[in-house]
Amino acid sequence: MSTTNNIAQARKLVEQLRIEAGYERIKVSKAAADLMSYCEQHARSDPLLVGVPTSENPFKDKKPCIIL
Amino acid sequence: RDACAEPHQLSKGETIHTLKTESETLKAKLEEERAKLHDVELHQVAEKIEALGQFVMKTRRTLKGHGNKVLCMDWCRDKRRIVSSSQDGKVIVWDAYTTNKEHAVTMPCTWVMACAYAPSGCAVACGGLDNKCSVYPLSLDKNENLAAKKKSVAMHTNYLSSCSFTNSDMQILTSSGDGTCALWDVESGQLLQSFHGHSADVLSLNLAPSETGNTFVSGGCDKKANVWDMRSGQNVQSFETHESDINCVKYYPSGDAFATGSDDATCRLYDLRADREVAIYSKESIIFGASSVDFSLSGRLLFAGYNDYTINVWDVLKGTRVAILFGHENRVSTVRVSPDGTAFCSGSWDSTLRIWA
């Protein structure tokens, strides 16, 4: 029984690896450049990265006015 | 002859040995192909960009109300509501602006490890040791008993570790301790597709950003991160460089990469088009597992929660740590950036959730 399972598993693995081997890959230099480019394009609209004024962030409470 | 038709019989000339040899050859070929394209490191390419300045992030809200470990949380698309779940079986919906609790339901099981907000904001899904994923429609009437309208959707043969609605309220994707992921129709509870390939518990899943198409990534106790085609059920890419369980997987906002958090105390970045790991976020001083990760909107920052009670903030491109956040009094179990990126929420075994900005 376990022999037939081993065969099925081995065949499944070979099929999986064939699929992965046929994959088209790009160079890390190109991939890295694209990741960096995305960050750069979106940096200005990333509140946690660039910070937003207190008045625009609902989680940052405005300081209450104290009447002396 | 189609090999798939008779999986238990060998084709002519095929033996268990020829299959094994072929898999070894293919693995070696894959290694060689990947290595050829490894011409530079991400952090080297990133040397030319400006370093990030000092970060000041503070706890802006503390959500208290769970009686036990917070295990999971998710943001509503309205950017202010949050659903969280805990070890004692409670699922709570909060207004994060005011810290008010809007809904609460007690599950019939403990360790509710997974919860998710529906895209419409009208329902939440959750599950854990009950091996199921259930959907609760949220009533406008706060006094209504949520449990009465509960709908059982997913059934696994082991605990539910993670769940996520797809682009609508109609389908849910789940991952389980039974080693599989599955896609379900919410209305009928029908299994639409199952995903087999992990050899141990699957701990986390994340859907690709909608622009990128119908794929998702999963990570688990077999130390593998697998990328799946949702329609065919096919495992299209697999990454195995972590040295221990992968607790969390999260896509980079462009959909071209994903990050992981692992019990090996590192977080890593894998690029899908280069088909390899391109960054490791680690320090000798960090020795506890990373439980949860999420990116800021631009993808420049990676927030990671750890079992040593801290949150580390990493510069994704340069690979350096830019901040360490203290506050929780026990393990950080979940970290998620809000939909508009103005804040992030952390949940902890100290039974609280914190909003940071």
Coordinates of C-alpha atoms in Angstrom, one line a residue:
Chain A
M1 CA 0.0 0.0 0.0
S2 CA 2.7 2.4 1.0
T3 CA 4.6 1.7 -2.3
T4 CA 1.7 3.0 -4.4
N5 CA 1.5 6.1 -2.2
N6 CA 5.2 6.7 -2.6
I7 CA 4.9 6.4 -6.4
A8 CA 2.0 8.9 -6.4
Q9 CA 3.9 11.3 -4.2
A10 CA 7.1 11.0 -6.3
R11 CA 5.2 11.6 -9.5
K12 CA 3.3 14.6 -8.0
L13 CA 6.6 16.1 -6.9
V14 CA 8.2 15.6 -10.4
E15 CA 5.1 17.3 -12.0
Q16 CA 5.3 20.2 -9.5
L17 CA 9.0 20.7 -10.2
R18 CA 8.4 20.6 -13.9
I19 CA 5.9 23.4 -13.6
E20 CA 8.3 25.4 -11.4
A21 CA 11.3 24.7 -13.8
G22 CA 9.3 26.1 -16.8
Y23 CA 8.7 29.4 -15.0
E24 CA 10.1 32.6 -16.5
R25 CA 12.2 34.6 -14.0
I26 CA 13.8 38.0 -14.0
K27 CA 17.1 39.2 -12.5
V28 CA 17.2 40.4 -8.9
S29 CA 18.6 43.8 -10.2
K30 CA 15.4 44.3 -12.2
A31 CA 13.1 43.1 -9.4
A32 CA 14.8 45.3 -6.9
A33 CA 14.6 48.3 -9.2
D34 CA 10.9 47.8 -9.5
L35 CA 10.3 47.4 -5.8
M36 CA 12.2 50.6 -5.2
S37 CA 10.3 52.4 -7.9
Y38 CA 7.0 51.5 -6.3
C39 CA 8.1 52.8 -2.9
E40 CA 9.3 56.0 -4.4
Q41 CA 6.1 56.6 -6.4
H42 CA 3.9 56.0 -3.4
A43 CA 6.1 57.5 -0.6
R44 CA 4.3 60.8 -0.5
S45 CA 0.9 59.2 0.1
D46 CA 2.2 56.9 2.9
P47 CA 1.1 58.5 6.1
L48 CA 3.2 56.3 8.4
L49 CA 6.3 57.0 6.3
V50 CA 6.1 60.7 5.8
G51 CA 3.9 61.6 8.8
V52 CA 0.7 63.6 8.5
P53 CA -0.2 66.7 10.4
T54 CA -2.1 66.1 13.6
S55 CA -5.2 67.8 12.1
E56 CA -5.4 65.2 9.4
N57 CA -4.8 62.0 11.4
P58 CA -8.0 60.9 13.2
F59 CA -5.9 58.9 15.7
K60 CA -3.7 61.9 16.7
D61 CA -5.7 63.9 19.1
K62 CA -5.6 67.6 18.8
K63 CA -4.5 69.2 22.1
P64 CA -7.5 70.5 24.0
C65 CA -7.6 74.2 24.7
I66 CA -7.2 75.1 28.3
I67 CA -9.0 78.1 29.6
L68 CA -7.0 79.7 32.3
Chain B
R1 CA -0.2 8.1 -21.7
D2 CA -1.5 10.7 -19.3
A3 CA 0.4 10.2 -16.0
C4 CA -2.4 11.8 -14.1
A5 CA -4.9 9.2 -15.2
E6 CA -3.4 6.3 -13.3
P7 CA -1.3 7.7 -10.4
H8 CA -0.6 4.4 -8.8
Q9 CA 0.9 2.7 -11.8
L10 CA 4.2 3.5 -13.5
S11 CA 4.7 4.4 -17.1
K12 CA 7.0 2.2 -19.1
G13 CA 10.5 2.5 -17.9
E14 CA 9.6 4.5 -14.9
T15 CA 10.5 3.3 -11.5
I16 CA 10.5 5.0 -8.1
H17 CA 14.2 5.5 -8.7
T18 CA 13.8 7.3 -12.1
L19 CA 11.2 9.6 -10.5
K20 CA 13.5 10.3 -7.7
T21 CA 16.4 11.0 -10.0
E22 CA 14.3 13.3 -12.1
S23 CA 13.1 15.3 -9.1
E24 CA 16.7 15.7 -7.9
T25 CA 17.8 16.8 -11.4
L26 CA 14.9 19.3 -11.6
K27 CA 15.7 20.7 -8.1
A28 CA 19.3 21.2 -9.1
K29 CA 18.2 22.9 -12.4
L30 CA 15.9 25.2 -10.4
E31 CA 18.8 26.2 -8.0
E32 CA 21.0 26.9 -11.0
E33 CA 18.4 29.0 -12.8
R34 CA 17.6 31.0 -9.7
A35 CA 21.4 31.5 -9.0
K36 CA 22.1 32.8 -12.5
L37 CA 19.6 35.7 -11.9
H38 CA 21.0 36.5 -8.5
D39 CA 23.2 39.3 -9.7
V40 CA 22.9 41.7 -6.8
E41 CA 21.3 42.1 -3.4
L42 CA 18.3 44.3 -2.8
H43 CA 20.0 46.3 0.0
Q44 CA 22.9 47.0 -2.4
V45 CA 20.6 48.4 -5.0
A46 CA 19.0 50.4 -2.2
E47 CA 22.3 52.0 -1.1
K48 CA 21.8 55.0 -3.3
I49 CA 18.5 56.0 -1.8
E50 CA 18.2 58.3 1.3
A51 CA 18.1 56.7 4.7
L52 CA 14.9 57.2 6.6
G53 CA 14.8 59.6 9.4
Q54 CA 13.9 59.1 13.0
F55 CA 10.5 57.6 13.6
V56 CA 8.2 58.6 16.4
M57 CA 5.3 56.3 16.7
K58 CA 3.3 56.1 19.8
T59 CA 0.3 54.3 21.1
R60 CA -2.7 56.5 20.4
R61 CA -5.5 54.2 21.6
T62 CA -5.6 51.2 23.8
L63 CA -8.6 48.8 23.3
K64 CA -9.3 47.0 26.6
G65 CA -12.1 44.5 26.9
H66 CA -10.9 41.0 26.0
G67 CA -10.5 38.8 29.0
N68 CA -7.6 36.8 27.6
K69 CA -5.0 36.7 24.8
V70 CA -5.9 38.6 21.6
L71 CA -5.1 36.2 18.7
C72 CA -6.2 38.1 15.6
M73 CA -7.6 41.3 14.3
D74 CA -8.7 42.9 11.1
W75 CA -9.7 46.4 9.9
C76 CA -13.0 47.3 8.3
R77 CA -12.7 49.1 5.0
D78 CA -14.2 52.2 6.7
K79 CA -10.7 52.7 8.3
R80 CA -12.1 53.0 11.8
R81 CA -13.8 49.8 12.8
I82 CA -11.8 46.7 13.9
V83 CA -12.8 43.1 14.7
S84 CA -10.7 41.1 17.2
S85 CA -10.8 37.6 18.5
S86 CA -9.3 36.0 21.6
Q87 CA -8.4 32.8 23.4
D88 CA -11.5 33.0 25.6
G89 CA -13.8 32.7 22.6
K90 CA -14.8 36.3 22.4
V91 CA -15.1 38.3 19.1
I92 CA -15.4 42.0 19.5
V93 CA -16.1 44.8 17.0
W94 CA -14.6 48.2 18.0
D95 CA -14.8 51.7 16.9
A96 CA -11.0 52.5 17.0
Y97 CA -11.5 56.3 17.0
T98 CA -13.6 56.2 20.2
T99 CA -12.5 52.8 21.6
N100 CA -16.2 51.9 22.0
K101 CA -17.2 48.3 21.6
E102 CA -20.0 48.1 19.1
H103 CA -20.7 44.3 19.0
A104 CA -19.5 41.3 21.0
V105 CA -20.2 37.6 20.4
T106 CA -19.0 34.6 22.3
M107 CA -18.0 31.7 20.1
P108 CA -18.8 28.1 21.3
C109 CA -15.0 27.3 21.2
T110 CA -11.9 28.8 22.8
W111 CA -8.8 29.9 20.8
V112 CA -10.5 31.9 18.1
M113 CA -7.3 32.2 16.0
A114 CA -8.8 33.8 13.0
C115 CA -11.2 36.7 12.3
A116 CA -11.8 38.9 9.3
Y117 CA -14.0 41.8 8.3
A118 CA -16.2 41.5 5.2
P119 CA -15.5 44.0 2.5
S120 CA -19.0 45.5 2.9
G121 CA -18.4 46.1 6.6
C122 CA -21.7 44.2 7.2
A123 CA -20.3 41.0 8.5
V124 CA -17.4 39.3 10.2
A125 CA -16.0 35.8 9.9
C126 CA -14.1 33.9 12.6
G127 CA -13.1 30.5 13.8
G128 CA -10.4 28.5 15.6
L129 CA -10.5 25.3 17.6
D130 CA -14.0 24.5 16.3
N131 CA -12.3 23.7 12.9
K132 CA -14.9 26.0 11.3
C133 CA -15.2 29.4 9.8
S134 CA -18.5 31.1 10.7
V135 CA -19.9 34.3 9.4
Y136 CA -21.9 36.7 11.6
P137 CA -23.9 39.5 9.9
L138 CA -23.5 42.7 11.9
S139 CA -26.8 44.2 12.9
L140 CA -27.5 47.9 13.2
D141 CA -29.4 47.0 16.3
K142 CA -26.7 46.7 18.9
N143 CA -28.9 44.8 21.2
E144 CA -29.6 42.0 18.7
N145 CA -28.1 38.6 19.5
L146 CA -25.5 38.2 16.8
A147 CA -25.1 34.5 17.6
A148 CA -28.6 33.8 16.3
K149 CA -27.8 34.7 12.7
K150 CA -24.5 32.8 12.7
K151 CA -23.7 30.9 9.4
S152 CA -21.3 28.0 9.3
V153 CA -19.3 28.2 6.1
A154 CA -16.0 26.3 6.2
M155 CA -15.3 22.9 7.7
H156 CA -11.7 21.7 8.2
T157 CA -10.4 18.6 10.0
N158 CA -8.2 20.6 12.3
Y159 CA -8.1 24.2 13.7
L160 CA -8.8 27.2 11.6
S161 CA -5.6 29.4 11.6
S162 CA -6.6 32.2 9.2
C163 CA -9.5 33.4 7.1
S164 CA -10.1 36.2 4.6
F165 CA -13.0 37.3 2.4
T166 CA -12.0 37.6 -1.2
N167 CA -13.1 40.8 -3.1
S168 CA -16.7 40.4 -2.0
D169 CA -18.8 39.1 0.9
M170 CA -19.5 36.0 -1.2
Q171 CA -16.4 34.0 -0.8
I172 CA -14.0 33.1 2.0
L173 CA -10.5 31.7 1.9
T174 CA -9.3 29.7 4.9
S175 CA -6.1 28.0 6.1
S176 CA -6.0 25.2 8.6
G177 CA -4.0 23.0 10.9
D178 CA -5.1 20.2 8.6
G179 CA -2.4 21.3 6.1
T180 CA -4.8 22.7 3.5
C181 CA -6.3 26.0 2.4
A182 CA -9.8 26.2 0.9
L183 CA -12.1 28.6 -0.9
W184 CA -15.8 28.6 0.1
D185 CA -19.0 30.0 -1.1
V186 CA -20.5 31.9 1.9
E187 CA -24.2 31.6 0.9
S188 CA -24.2 27.8 0.4
G189 CA -21.2 26.7 2.4
Q190 CA -20.0 24.9 -0.6
L191 CA -16.3 24.1 -1.1
L192 CA -15.2 25.8 -4.3
Q193 CA -11.5 24.8 -4.4
S194 CA -9.0 23.2 -2.1
F195 CA -5.3 23.8 -2.0
H196 CA -3.0 20.9 -1.2
G197 CA 0.8 21.0 -1.0
H198 CA 1.8 21.9 2.5
S199 CA 3.1 19.0 4.5
A200 CA 2.1 20.4 7.9
D201 CA -0.2 23.0 9.5
V202 CA -0.8 26.1 7.4
L203 CA -0.7 29.1 9.8
S204 CA -1.4 32.1 7.5
L205 CA -2.6 33.2 4.2
N206 CA -2.9 36.5 2.3
L207 CA -4.7 37.4 -0.9
A208 CA -2.8 39.2 -3.6
P209 CA -3.8 42.9 -4.1
S210 CA -6.8 42.8 -6.5
E211 CA -5.0 44.4 -9.4
T212 CA -2.6 41.5 -9.5
G213 CA -5.1 38.8 -10.1
N214 CA -6.4 35.6 -8.5
T215 CA -3.5 34.4 -6.4
F216 CA -2.8 34.1 -2.7
V217 CA 0.2 33.1 -0.6
S218 CA 0.2 30.8 2.4
G219 CA 2.9 29.9 5.0
G220 CA 3.1 27.1 7.6
C221 CA 4.9 24.7 9.9
D222 CA 6.7 23.0 7.0
K223 CA 8.7 26.2 6.7
K224 CA 7.3 26.8 3.2
A225 CA 5.6 29.7 1.6
N226 CA 3.4 28.7 -1.3
V227 CA 1.8 30.8 -3.9
W228 CA -1.5 29.5 -5.3
D229 CA -3.7 30.0 -8.4
M230 CA -7.2 30.4 -6.9
R231 CA -9.0 29.1 -9.9
S232 CA -7.0 26.0 -10.6
G233 CA -5.9 25.1 -7.1
Q234 CA -2.4 24.8 -8.5
N235 CA 0.7 25.6 -6.4
V236 CA 2.5 27.9 -8.8
Q237 CA 5.6 28.9 -6.7
S238 CA 7.1 27.6 -3.5
F239 CA 9.8 29.1 -1.3
E240 CA 11.7 27.3 1.5
T241 CA 14.4 29.3 3.1
H242 CA 13.1 29.8 6.6
E243 CA 14.5 27.6 9.4
S244 CA 11.3 27.3 11.3
D245 CA 7.5 27.8 11.2
I246 CA 6.3 30.6 9.1
N247 CA 3.7 32.4 11.2
C248 CA 2.6 35.1 8.9
V249 CA 2.6 36.0 5.2
K250 CA 1.8 39.4 3.7
Y251 CA 1.9 40.8 0.1
Y252 CA 4.0 43.8 -0.8
P253 CA 1.5 46.5 -2.0
S254 CA 2.5 46.1 -5.7
G255 CA 1.8 42.4 -5.5
D256 CA 5.2 41.6 -6.9
A257 CA 6.6 40.3 -3.6
F258 CA 5.6 39.1 -0.1
A259 CA 7.0 39.2 3.4
T260 CA 7.0 36.5 6.0
G261 CA 7.5 36.3 9.8
S262 CA 8.9 33.2 11.3
D263 CA 9.7 31.4 14.6
D264 CA 13.4 31.5 13.4
A265 CA 13.3 35.2 14.5
T266 CA 13.6 36.6 11.0
C267 CA 11.3 38.2 8.6
R268 CA 12.1 37.8 4.9
L269 CA 11.0 39.3 1.6
Y270 CA 10.5 37.1 -1.5
D271 CA 10.2 38.5 -5.0
L272 CA 7.7 36.6 -7.2
R273 CA 9.2 37.5 -10.6
A274 CA 12.8 36.8 -9.5
D275 CA 11.4 33.7 -7.8
R276 CA 13.7 34.0 -4.7
E277 CA 14.3 35.5 -1.3
V278 CA 15.6 39.0 -1.8
A279 CA 16.0 40.3 1.8
I280 CA 16.3 39.0 5.4
Y281 CA 15.2 41.3 8.3
S282 CA 17.1 40.1 11.4
K283 CA 19.5 41.1 14.2
E284 CA 21.6 39.0 16.5
S285 CA 19.7 40.6 19.4
I286 CA 16.4 39.4 18.1
I287 CA 16.0 35.8 19.2
F288 CA 12.2 35.4 19.6
G289 CA 9.8 34.5 16.8
A290 CA 8.1 37.0 14.6
S291 CA 4.3 36.3 14.7
S292 CA 2.9 38.9 12.4
V293 CA 3.9 41.4 9.7
D294 CA 2.4 44.1 7.6
F295 CA 3.6 46.8 5.1
S296 CA 3.0 50.5 5.2
L297 CA 1.1 51.8 2.1
S298 CA 4.2 52.5 0.0
G299 CA 5.8 49.2 1.0
R300 CA 8.8 51.0 2.4
L301 CA 8.2 50.0 6.0
L302 CA 7.5 46.6 7.4
F303 CA 5.9 46.4 10.9
A304 CA 6.6 43.1 12.6
G305 CA 5.3 41.9 16.0
Y306 CA 7.4 39.5 18.0
N307 CA 7.1 37.0 20.9
D308 CA 9.4 39.2 23.0
Y309 CA 6.5 41.7 23.3
T310 CA 8.1 44.3 20.9
I311 CA 7.2 45.6 17.4
N312 CA 10.2 46.2 15.1
V313 CA 9.8 48.5 12.2
W314 CA 12.1 47.7 9.2
D315 CA 13.3 49.6 6.2
V316 CA 12.2 47.1 3.6
L317 CA 14.7 48.2 0.9
K318 CA 17.8 48.8 3.0
G319 CA 17.1 45.9 5.4
T320 CA 17.8 47.9 8.5
R321 CA 15.6 48.4 11.6
V322 CA 14.3 52.0 11.9
A323 CA 12.4 51.7 15.2
I324 CA 11.5 49.4 18.0
L325 CA 8.2 49.9 19.8
F326 CA 7.5 48.9 23.4
G327 CA 4.2 48.9 25.1
H328 CA 2.7 45.4 25.1
E329 CA 3.1 43.3 28.2
N330 CA 3.1 40.0 26.5
R331 CA 3.6 38.5 23.0
V332 CA 2.4 40.5 20.0
S333 CA 0.2 38.1 18.1
T334 CA -1.1 40.3 15.2
V335 CA -0.2 43.5 13.4
R336 CA -2.2 45.2 10.7
V337 CA -1.9 48.6 9.0
S338 CA -5.2 50.5 8.5
P339 CA -6.7 50.6 5.0
D340 CA -5.8 54.3 4.5
G341 CA -2.3 53.7 6.1
T342 CA -2.8 56.4 8.8
A343 CA -2.1 53.9 11.7
F344 CA -1.5 50.3 12.5
C345 CA -3.1 48.1 15.1
S346 CA -1.4 45.5 17.2
G347 CA -3.0 42.7 19.3
S348 CA -1.3 40.9 22.1
W349 CA -1.4 38.1 24.6
D350 CA -1.7 40.9 27.2
S351 CA -5.4 41.0 26.1
T352 CA -5.2 44.5 24.7
L353 CA -5.1 46.0 21.2
R354 CA -3.1 49.2 20.5
I355 CA -3.4 51.7 17.7
W356 CA -0.1 53.3 16.8
A357 CA 0.6 56.4 14.7

